[in-house]
PDB file of C-alpha atoms in Angstrom:
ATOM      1  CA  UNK A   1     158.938 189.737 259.838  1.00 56.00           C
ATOM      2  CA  UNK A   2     161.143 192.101 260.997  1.00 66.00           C
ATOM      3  CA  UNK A   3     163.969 190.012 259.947  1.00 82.00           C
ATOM      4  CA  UNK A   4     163.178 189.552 256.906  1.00 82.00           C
ATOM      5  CA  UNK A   5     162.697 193.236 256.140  1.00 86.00           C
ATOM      6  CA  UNK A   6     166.453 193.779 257.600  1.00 89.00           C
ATOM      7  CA  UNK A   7     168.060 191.343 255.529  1.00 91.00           C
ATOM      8  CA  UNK A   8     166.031 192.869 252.714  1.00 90.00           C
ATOM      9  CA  UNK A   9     167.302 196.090 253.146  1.00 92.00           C
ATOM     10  CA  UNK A  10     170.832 195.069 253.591  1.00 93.00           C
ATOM     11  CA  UNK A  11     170.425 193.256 250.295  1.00 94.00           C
ATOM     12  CA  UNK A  12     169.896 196.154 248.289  1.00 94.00           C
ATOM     13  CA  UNK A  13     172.477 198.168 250.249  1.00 95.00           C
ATOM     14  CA  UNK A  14     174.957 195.410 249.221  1.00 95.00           C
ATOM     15  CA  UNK A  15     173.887 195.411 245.628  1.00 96.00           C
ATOM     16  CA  UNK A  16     174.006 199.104 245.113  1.00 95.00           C
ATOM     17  CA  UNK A  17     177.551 199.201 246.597  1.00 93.00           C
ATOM     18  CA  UNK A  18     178.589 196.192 244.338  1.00 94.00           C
ATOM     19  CA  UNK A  19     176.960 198.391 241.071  1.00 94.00           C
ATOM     20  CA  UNK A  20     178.853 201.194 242.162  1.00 90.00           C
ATOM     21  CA  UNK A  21     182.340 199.227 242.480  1.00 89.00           C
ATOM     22  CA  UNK A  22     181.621 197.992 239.198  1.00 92.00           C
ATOM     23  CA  UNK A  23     180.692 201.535 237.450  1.00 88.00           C
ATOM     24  CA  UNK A  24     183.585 203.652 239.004  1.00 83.00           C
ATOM     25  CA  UNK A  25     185.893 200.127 238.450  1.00 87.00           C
ATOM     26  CA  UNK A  26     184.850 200.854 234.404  1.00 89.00           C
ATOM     27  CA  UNK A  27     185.414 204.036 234.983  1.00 84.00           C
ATOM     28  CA  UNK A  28     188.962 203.878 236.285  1.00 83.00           C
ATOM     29  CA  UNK A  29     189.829 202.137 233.740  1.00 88.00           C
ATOM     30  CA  UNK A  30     189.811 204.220 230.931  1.00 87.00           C
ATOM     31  CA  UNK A  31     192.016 206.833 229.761  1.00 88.00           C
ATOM     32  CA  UNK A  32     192.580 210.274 231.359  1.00 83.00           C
ATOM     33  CA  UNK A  33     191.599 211.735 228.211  1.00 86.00           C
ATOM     34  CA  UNK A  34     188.401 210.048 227.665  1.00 88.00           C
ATOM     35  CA  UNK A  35     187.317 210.472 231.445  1.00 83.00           C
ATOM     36  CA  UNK A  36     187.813 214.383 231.132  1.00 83.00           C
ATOM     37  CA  UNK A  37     185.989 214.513 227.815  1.00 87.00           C
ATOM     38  CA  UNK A  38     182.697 212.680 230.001  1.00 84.00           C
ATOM     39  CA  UNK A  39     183.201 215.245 233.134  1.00 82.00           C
ATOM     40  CA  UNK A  40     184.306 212.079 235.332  1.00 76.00           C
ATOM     41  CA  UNK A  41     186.199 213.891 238.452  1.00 70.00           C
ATOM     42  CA  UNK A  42     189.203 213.968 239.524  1.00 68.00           C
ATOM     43  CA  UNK A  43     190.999 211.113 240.747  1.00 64.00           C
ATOM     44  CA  UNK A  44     192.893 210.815 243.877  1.00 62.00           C
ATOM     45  CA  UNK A  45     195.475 207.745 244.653  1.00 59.00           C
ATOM     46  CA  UNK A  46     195.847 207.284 248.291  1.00 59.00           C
ATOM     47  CA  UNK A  47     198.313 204.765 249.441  1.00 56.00           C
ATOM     48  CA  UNK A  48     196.440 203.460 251.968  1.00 60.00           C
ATOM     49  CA  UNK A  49     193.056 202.892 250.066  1.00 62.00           C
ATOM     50  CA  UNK A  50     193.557 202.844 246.417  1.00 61.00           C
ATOM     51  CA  UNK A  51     192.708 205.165 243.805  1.00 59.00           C
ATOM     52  CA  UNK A  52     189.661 206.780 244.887  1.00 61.00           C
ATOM     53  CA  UNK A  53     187.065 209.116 243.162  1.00 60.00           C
ATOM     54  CA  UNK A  54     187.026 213.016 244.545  1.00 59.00           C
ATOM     55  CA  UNK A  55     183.655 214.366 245.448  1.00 55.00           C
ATOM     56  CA  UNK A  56     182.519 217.662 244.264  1.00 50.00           C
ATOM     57  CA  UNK A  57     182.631 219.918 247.197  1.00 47.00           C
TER      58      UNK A  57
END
């Protein structure tokens, strides 16, 4: 039982990552202009990691 409830959990921790990729993948991809008309923040490229949304403090 306990298993299950782990791999459960996990699941949805996966698929709310993947939705996320997706969304801020969408998001990336338009133009500045259009992502500062919606609010989107700022984005920050890092070498290391890729373009990467900035959190609001």
């Amino acid at each position: 039982m306990f298993t299950l409830s782990s791999i459960g959990r996990i699941t949805t921790r996966y698929m709310q990552a993947r939705a996320r990729h997706r969304s801020e993948r969408a998001l990336l991809s338009l133009p500045i202009e259009l992502r500062k008309d919606i609010g989107w923040p700022e984005i920050l490229t890092d070498a290391e990691n890729g373009p990467r949304i900035r959190r609001a403090p």
